[in-house]
PDB file of C-alpha atoms in Angstrom:
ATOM      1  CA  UNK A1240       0.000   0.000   0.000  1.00  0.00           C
ATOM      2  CA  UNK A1241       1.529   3.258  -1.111  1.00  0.00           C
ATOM      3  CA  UNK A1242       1.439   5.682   1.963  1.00  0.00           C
ATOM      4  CA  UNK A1243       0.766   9.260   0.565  1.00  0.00           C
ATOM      5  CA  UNK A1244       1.860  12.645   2.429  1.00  0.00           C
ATOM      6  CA  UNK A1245      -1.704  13.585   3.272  1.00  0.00           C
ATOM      7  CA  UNK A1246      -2.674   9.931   4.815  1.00  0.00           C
ATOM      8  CA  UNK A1247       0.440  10.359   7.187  1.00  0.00           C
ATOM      9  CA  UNK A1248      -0.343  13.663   8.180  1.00  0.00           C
ATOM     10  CA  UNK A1249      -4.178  12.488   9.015  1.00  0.00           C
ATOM     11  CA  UNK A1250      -2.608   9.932  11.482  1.00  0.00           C
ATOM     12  CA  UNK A1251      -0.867  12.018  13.013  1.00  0.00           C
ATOM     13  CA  UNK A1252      -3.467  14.640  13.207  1.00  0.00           C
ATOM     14  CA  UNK A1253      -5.732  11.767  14.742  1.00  0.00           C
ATOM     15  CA  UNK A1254      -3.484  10.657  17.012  1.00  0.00           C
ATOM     16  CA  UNK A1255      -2.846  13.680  18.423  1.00  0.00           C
ATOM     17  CA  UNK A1256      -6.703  14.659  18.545  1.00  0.00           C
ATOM     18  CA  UNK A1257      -7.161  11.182  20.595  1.00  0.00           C
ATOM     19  CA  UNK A1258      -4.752  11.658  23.180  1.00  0.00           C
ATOM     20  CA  UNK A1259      -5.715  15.813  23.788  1.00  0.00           C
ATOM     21  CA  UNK A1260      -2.854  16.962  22.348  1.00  0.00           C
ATOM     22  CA  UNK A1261      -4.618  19.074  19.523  1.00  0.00           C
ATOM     23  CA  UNK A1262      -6.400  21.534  21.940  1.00  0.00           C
ATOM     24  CA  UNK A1263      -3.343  21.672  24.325  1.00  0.00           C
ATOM     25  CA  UNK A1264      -0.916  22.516  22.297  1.00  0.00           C
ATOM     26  CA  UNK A1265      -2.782  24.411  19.246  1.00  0.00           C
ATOM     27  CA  UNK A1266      -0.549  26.740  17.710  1.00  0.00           C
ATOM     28  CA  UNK A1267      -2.409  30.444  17.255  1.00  0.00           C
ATOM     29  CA  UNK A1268      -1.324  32.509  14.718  1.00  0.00           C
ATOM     30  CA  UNK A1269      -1.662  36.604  16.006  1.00  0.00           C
ATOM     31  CA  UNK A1270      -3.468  39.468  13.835  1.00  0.00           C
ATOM     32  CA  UNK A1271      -0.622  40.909  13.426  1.00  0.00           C
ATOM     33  CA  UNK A1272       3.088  40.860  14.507  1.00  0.00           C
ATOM     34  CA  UNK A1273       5.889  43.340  14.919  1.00  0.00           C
ATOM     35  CA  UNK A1274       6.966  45.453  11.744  1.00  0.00           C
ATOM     36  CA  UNK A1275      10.503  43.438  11.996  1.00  0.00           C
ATOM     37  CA  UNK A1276       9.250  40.312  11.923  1.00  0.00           C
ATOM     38  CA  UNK A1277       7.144  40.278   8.959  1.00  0.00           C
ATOM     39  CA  UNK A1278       9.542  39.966   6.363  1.00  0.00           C
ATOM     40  CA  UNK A1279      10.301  36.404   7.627  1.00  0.00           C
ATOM     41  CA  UNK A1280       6.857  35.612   9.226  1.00  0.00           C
ATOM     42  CA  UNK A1281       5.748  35.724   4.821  1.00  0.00           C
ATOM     43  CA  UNK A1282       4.655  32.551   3.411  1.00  0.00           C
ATOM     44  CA  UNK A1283       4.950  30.746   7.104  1.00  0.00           C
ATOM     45  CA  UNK A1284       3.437  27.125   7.696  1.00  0.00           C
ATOM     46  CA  UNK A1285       3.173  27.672  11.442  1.00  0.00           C
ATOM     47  CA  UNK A1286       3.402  30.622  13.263  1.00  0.00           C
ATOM     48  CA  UNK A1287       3.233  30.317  17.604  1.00  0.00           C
ATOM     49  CA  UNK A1288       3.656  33.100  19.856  1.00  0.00           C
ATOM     50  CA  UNK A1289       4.542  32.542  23.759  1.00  0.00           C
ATOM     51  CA  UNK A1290       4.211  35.759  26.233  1.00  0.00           C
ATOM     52  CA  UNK A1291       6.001  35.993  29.785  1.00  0.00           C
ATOM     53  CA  UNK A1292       7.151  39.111  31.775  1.00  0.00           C
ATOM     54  CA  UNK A1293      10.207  39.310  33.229  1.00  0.00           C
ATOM     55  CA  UNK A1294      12.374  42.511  34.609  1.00  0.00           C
ATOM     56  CA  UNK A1295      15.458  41.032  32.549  1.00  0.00           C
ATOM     57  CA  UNK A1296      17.269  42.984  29.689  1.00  0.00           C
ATOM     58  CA  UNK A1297      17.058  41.438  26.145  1.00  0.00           C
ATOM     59  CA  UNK A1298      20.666  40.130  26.150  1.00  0.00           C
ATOM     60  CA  UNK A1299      19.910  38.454  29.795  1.00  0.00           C
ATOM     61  CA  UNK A1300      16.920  37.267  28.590  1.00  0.00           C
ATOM     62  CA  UNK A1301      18.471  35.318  25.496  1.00  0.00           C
ATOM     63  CA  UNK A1302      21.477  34.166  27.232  1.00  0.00           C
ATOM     64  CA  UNK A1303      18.875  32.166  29.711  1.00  0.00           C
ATOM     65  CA  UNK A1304      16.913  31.368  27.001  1.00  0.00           C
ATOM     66  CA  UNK A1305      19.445  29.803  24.743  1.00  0.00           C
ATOM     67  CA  UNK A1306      21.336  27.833  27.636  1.00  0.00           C
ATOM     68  CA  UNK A1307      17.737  25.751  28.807  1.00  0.00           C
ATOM     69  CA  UNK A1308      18.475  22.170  28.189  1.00  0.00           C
ATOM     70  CA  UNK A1309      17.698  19.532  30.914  1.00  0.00           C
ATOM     71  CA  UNK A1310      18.361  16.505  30.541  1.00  0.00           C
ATOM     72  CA  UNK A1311      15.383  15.242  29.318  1.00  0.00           C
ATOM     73  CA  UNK A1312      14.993  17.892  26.604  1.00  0.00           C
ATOM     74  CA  UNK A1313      18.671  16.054  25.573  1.00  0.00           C
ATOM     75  CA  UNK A1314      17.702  12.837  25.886  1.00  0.00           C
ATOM     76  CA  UNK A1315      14.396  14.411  23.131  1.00  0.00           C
ATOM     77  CA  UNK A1316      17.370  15.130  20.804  1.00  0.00           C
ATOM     78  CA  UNK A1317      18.615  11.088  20.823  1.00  0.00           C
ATOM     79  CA  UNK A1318      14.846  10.365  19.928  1.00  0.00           C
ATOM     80  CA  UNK A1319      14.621  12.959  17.181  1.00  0.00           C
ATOM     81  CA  UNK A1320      17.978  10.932  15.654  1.00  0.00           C
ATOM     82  CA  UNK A1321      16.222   8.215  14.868  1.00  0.00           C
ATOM     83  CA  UNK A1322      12.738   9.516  13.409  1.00  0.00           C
ATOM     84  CA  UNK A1323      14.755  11.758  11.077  1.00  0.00           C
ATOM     85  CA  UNK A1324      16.664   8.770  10.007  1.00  0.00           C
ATOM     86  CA  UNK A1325      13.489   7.492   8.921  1.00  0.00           C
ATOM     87  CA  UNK A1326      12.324  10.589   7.061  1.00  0.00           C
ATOM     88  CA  UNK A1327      15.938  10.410   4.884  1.00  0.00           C
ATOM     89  CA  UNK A1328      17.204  13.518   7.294  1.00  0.00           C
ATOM     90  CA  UNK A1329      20.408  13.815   9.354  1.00  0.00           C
ATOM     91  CA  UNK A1330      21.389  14.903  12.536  1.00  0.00           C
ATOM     92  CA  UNK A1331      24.544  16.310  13.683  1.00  0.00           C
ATOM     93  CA  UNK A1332      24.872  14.719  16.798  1.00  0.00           C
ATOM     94  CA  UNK A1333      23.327  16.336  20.057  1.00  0.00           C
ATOM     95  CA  UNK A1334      23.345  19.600  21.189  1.00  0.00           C
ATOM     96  CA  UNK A1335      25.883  20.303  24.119  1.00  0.00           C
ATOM     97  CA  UNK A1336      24.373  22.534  27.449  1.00  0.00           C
ATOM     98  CA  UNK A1337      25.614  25.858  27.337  1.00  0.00           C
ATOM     99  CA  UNK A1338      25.594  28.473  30.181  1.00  0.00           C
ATOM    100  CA  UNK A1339      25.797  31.685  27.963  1.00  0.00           C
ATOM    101  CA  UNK A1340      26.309  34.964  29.945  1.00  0.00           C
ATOM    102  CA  UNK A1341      24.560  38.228  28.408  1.00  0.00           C
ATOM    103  CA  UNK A1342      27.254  39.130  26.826  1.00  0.00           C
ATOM    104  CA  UNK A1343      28.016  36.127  24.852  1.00  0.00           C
ATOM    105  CA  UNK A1344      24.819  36.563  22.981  1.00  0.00           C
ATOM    106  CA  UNK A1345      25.517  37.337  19.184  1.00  0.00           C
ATOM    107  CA  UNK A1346      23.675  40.180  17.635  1.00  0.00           C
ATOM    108  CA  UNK A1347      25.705  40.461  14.191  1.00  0.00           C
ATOM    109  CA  UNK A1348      23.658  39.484  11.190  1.00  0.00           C
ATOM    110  CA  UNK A1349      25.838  36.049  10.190  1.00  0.00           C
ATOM    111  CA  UNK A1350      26.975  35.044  13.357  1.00  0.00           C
ATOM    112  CA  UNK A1351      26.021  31.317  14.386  1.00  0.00           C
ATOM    113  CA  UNK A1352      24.106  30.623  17.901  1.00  0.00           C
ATOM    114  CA  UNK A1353      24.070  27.201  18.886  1.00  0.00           C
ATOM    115  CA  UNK A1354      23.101  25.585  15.404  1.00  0.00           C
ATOM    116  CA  UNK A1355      20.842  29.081  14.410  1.00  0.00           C
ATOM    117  CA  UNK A1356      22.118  32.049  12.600  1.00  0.00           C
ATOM    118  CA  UNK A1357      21.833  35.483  13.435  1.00  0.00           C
ATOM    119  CA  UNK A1358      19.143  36.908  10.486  1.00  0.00           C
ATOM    120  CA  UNK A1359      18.238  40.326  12.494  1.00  0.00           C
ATOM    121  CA  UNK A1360      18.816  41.581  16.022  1.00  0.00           C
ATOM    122  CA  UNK A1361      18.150  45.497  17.270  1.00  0.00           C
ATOM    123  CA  UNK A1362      19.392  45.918  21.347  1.00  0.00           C
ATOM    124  CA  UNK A1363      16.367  45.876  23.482  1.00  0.00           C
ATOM    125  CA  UNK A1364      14.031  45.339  20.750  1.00  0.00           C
ATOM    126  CA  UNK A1365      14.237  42.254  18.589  1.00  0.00           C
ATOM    127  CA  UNK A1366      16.218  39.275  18.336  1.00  0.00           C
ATOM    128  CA  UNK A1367      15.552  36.699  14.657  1.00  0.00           C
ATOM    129  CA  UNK A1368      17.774  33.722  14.562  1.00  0.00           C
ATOM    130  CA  UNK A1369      16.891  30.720  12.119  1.00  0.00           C
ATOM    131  CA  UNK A1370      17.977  27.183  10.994  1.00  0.00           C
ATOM    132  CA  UNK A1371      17.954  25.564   7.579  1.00  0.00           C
ATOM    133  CA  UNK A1372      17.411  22.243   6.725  1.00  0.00           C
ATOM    134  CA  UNK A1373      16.422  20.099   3.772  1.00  0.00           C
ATOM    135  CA  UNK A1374      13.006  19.567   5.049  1.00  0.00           C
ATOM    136  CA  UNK A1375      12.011  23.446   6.826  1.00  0.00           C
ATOM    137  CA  UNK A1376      13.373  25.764   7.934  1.00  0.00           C
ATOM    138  CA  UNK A1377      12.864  26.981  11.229  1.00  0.00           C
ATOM    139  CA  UNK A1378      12.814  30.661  12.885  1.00  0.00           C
ATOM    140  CA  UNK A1379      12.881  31.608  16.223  1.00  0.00           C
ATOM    141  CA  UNK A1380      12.759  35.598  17.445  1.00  0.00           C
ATOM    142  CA  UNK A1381      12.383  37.071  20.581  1.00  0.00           C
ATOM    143  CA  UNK A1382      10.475  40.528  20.749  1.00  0.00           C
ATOM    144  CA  UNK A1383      10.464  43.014  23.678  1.00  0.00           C
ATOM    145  CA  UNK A1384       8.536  45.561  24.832  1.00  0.00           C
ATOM    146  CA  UNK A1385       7.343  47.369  27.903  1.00  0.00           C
ATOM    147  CA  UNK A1386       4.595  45.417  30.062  1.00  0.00           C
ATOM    148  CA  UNK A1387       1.398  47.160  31.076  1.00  0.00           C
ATOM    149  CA  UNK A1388       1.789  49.178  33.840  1.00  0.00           C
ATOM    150  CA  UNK A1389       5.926  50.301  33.109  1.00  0.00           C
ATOM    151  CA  UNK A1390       8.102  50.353  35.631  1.00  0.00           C
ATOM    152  CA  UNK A1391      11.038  48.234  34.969  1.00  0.00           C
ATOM    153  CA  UNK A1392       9.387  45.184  33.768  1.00  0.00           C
ATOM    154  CA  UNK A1393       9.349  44.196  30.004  1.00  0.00           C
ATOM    155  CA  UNK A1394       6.983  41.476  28.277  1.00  0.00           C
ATOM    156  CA  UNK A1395       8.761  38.939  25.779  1.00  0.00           C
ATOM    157  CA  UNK A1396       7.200  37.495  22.766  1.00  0.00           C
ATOM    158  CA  UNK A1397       9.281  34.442  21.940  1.00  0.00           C
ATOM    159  CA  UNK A1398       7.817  33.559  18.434  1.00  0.00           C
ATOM    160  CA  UNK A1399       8.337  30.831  16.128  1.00  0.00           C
ATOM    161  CA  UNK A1400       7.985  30.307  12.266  1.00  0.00           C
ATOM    162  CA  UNK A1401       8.307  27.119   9.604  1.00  0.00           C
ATOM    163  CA  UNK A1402       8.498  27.331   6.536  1.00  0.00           C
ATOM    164  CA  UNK A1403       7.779  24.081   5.263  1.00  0.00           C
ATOM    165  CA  UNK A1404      10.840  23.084   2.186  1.00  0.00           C
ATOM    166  CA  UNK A1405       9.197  19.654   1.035  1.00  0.00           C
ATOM    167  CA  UNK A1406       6.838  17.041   1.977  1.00  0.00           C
ATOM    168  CA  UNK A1407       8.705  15.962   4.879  1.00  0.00           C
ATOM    169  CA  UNK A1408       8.682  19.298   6.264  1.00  0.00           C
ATOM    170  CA  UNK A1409       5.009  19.055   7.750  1.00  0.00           C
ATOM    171  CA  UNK A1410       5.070  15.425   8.743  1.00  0.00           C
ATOM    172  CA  UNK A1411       8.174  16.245  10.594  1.00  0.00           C
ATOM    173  CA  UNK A1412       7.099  18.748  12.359  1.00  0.00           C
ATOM    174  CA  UNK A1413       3.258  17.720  12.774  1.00  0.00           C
ATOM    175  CA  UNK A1414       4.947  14.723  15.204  1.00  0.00           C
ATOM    176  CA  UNK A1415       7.406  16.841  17.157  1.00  0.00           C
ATOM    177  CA  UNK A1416       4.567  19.751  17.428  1.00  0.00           C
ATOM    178  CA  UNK A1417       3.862  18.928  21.029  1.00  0.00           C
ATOM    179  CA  UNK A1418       7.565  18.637  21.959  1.00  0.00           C
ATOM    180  CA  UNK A1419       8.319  21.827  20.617  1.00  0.00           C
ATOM    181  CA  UNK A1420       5.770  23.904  22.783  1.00  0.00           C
ATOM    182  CA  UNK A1421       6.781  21.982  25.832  1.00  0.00           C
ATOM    183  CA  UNK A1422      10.488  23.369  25.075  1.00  0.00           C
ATOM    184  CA  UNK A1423      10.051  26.822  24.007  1.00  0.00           C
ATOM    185  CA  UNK A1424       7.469  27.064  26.452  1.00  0.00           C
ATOM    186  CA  UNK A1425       9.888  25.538  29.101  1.00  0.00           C
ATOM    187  CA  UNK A1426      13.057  28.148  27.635  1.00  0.00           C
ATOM    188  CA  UNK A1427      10.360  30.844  27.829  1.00  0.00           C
ATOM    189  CA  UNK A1428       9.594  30.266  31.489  1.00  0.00           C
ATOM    190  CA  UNK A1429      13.174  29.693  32.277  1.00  0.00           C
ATOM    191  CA  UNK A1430      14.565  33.060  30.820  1.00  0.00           C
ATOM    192  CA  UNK A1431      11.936  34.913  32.500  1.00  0.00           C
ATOM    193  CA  UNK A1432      12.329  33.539  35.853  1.00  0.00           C
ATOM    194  CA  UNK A1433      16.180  33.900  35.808  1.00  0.00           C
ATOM    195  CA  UNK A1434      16.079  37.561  36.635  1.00  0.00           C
ATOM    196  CA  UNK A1435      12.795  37.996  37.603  1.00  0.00           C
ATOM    197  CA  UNK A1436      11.848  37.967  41.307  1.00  0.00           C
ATOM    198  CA  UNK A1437       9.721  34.900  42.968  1.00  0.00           C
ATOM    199  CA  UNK A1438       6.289  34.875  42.320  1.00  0.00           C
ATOM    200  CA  UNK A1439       6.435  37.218  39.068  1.00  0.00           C
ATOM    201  CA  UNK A1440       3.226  35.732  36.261  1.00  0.00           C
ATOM    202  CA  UNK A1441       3.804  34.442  33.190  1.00  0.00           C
ATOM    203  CA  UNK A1442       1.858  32.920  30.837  1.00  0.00           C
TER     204      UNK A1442
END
């Protein structure tokens, strides 16, 4: 039985549907996001926004961001080796923690962070970084603004975008959807609660 692109991604749907994972973890796609973000949010297959407050500059805010990785999110990456093996993808071993410090966060157009390049950054305002592969490619920017109320507190948008490359692309990422908001919800939480004082909300 030939198994098409569009019967793989309705088992997948369906399986996430049965076990809850559809209303959980839907993605939501806002009415309308920041002016610097637009030229790469174009054409995107999935588009997720997550919101927390923190009292942390941008560069803090990254640095935490970018060095979350417990150990199970590392034991995810020996799991993703071998479904990507299966879709004809590679990947380049695992990920080693990092404990970046503000100001080892790169803002230069070019420069490589972790296994993302630098596409746009603007101090204090906007951070784009994105990866490339065969099958998507993925984007992942941080936006920053001041929360209701001022004072020193800022809220951070931590936004992600696919762009879907070939038919792999969706099934791909269709599977690891409900990994993926369990991370960059998890780095989310984690960046804002390293500088923010105890009990500060997120959401």
């Amino acid at each position: 039985m030939r198994v098409t692109t569009e019967t793989l991604l309705m088992l997948v749907g369906g399986i996430h549907c049965a076990i809850g994972l559809g209303m959980l973890f839907q993605s939501r796609t806002p009415s309308s996001l920041p002016e610097a973000l637009r030229p790469f949010a174009e054409g995107a297959d999935h588009v997720d926004v997550k919101t927390v407050e923190s009292e942390a500059t941008l560069r803090e805010f990254l640095a935490a961001l970018m060095s979350y990785q417990p150990a199970w999110m590392t034991a995810l990456y020996g799991v993703r080796g071998v479904f990507v093996r299966l879709l004809g993808m590679r990947q380049h071993g695992v990920p080693r923690p990092q404990h970046l410090r503000p100001e080892d966060i790169p803002m230069a157009p070019g420069s490589a962070a972790s296994f993302f390049t630098v596409r746009h950054a603007e101090e204090e305002h906007v951070w784009v970084v994105a990866a490339t592969d065969k099958h998507l490619e993925a984007t992942l920017a941080v936006v920053v603004e001041p929360a209701p109320g001022g004072e020193a507190r800022r809220r951070f948008h931590v936004v992600t975008l696919v762009h879907y490359r070939n038919w792999a692309g969706p099934v791909y990422f269709n599977v690891i959807r409900p990994f993926h908001h369990l991370v960059v919800g998890g780095m989310a939480r984690t960046a804002a609660e390293a500088v923010t004082a105890p009990g500060a909300a997120s959401r």
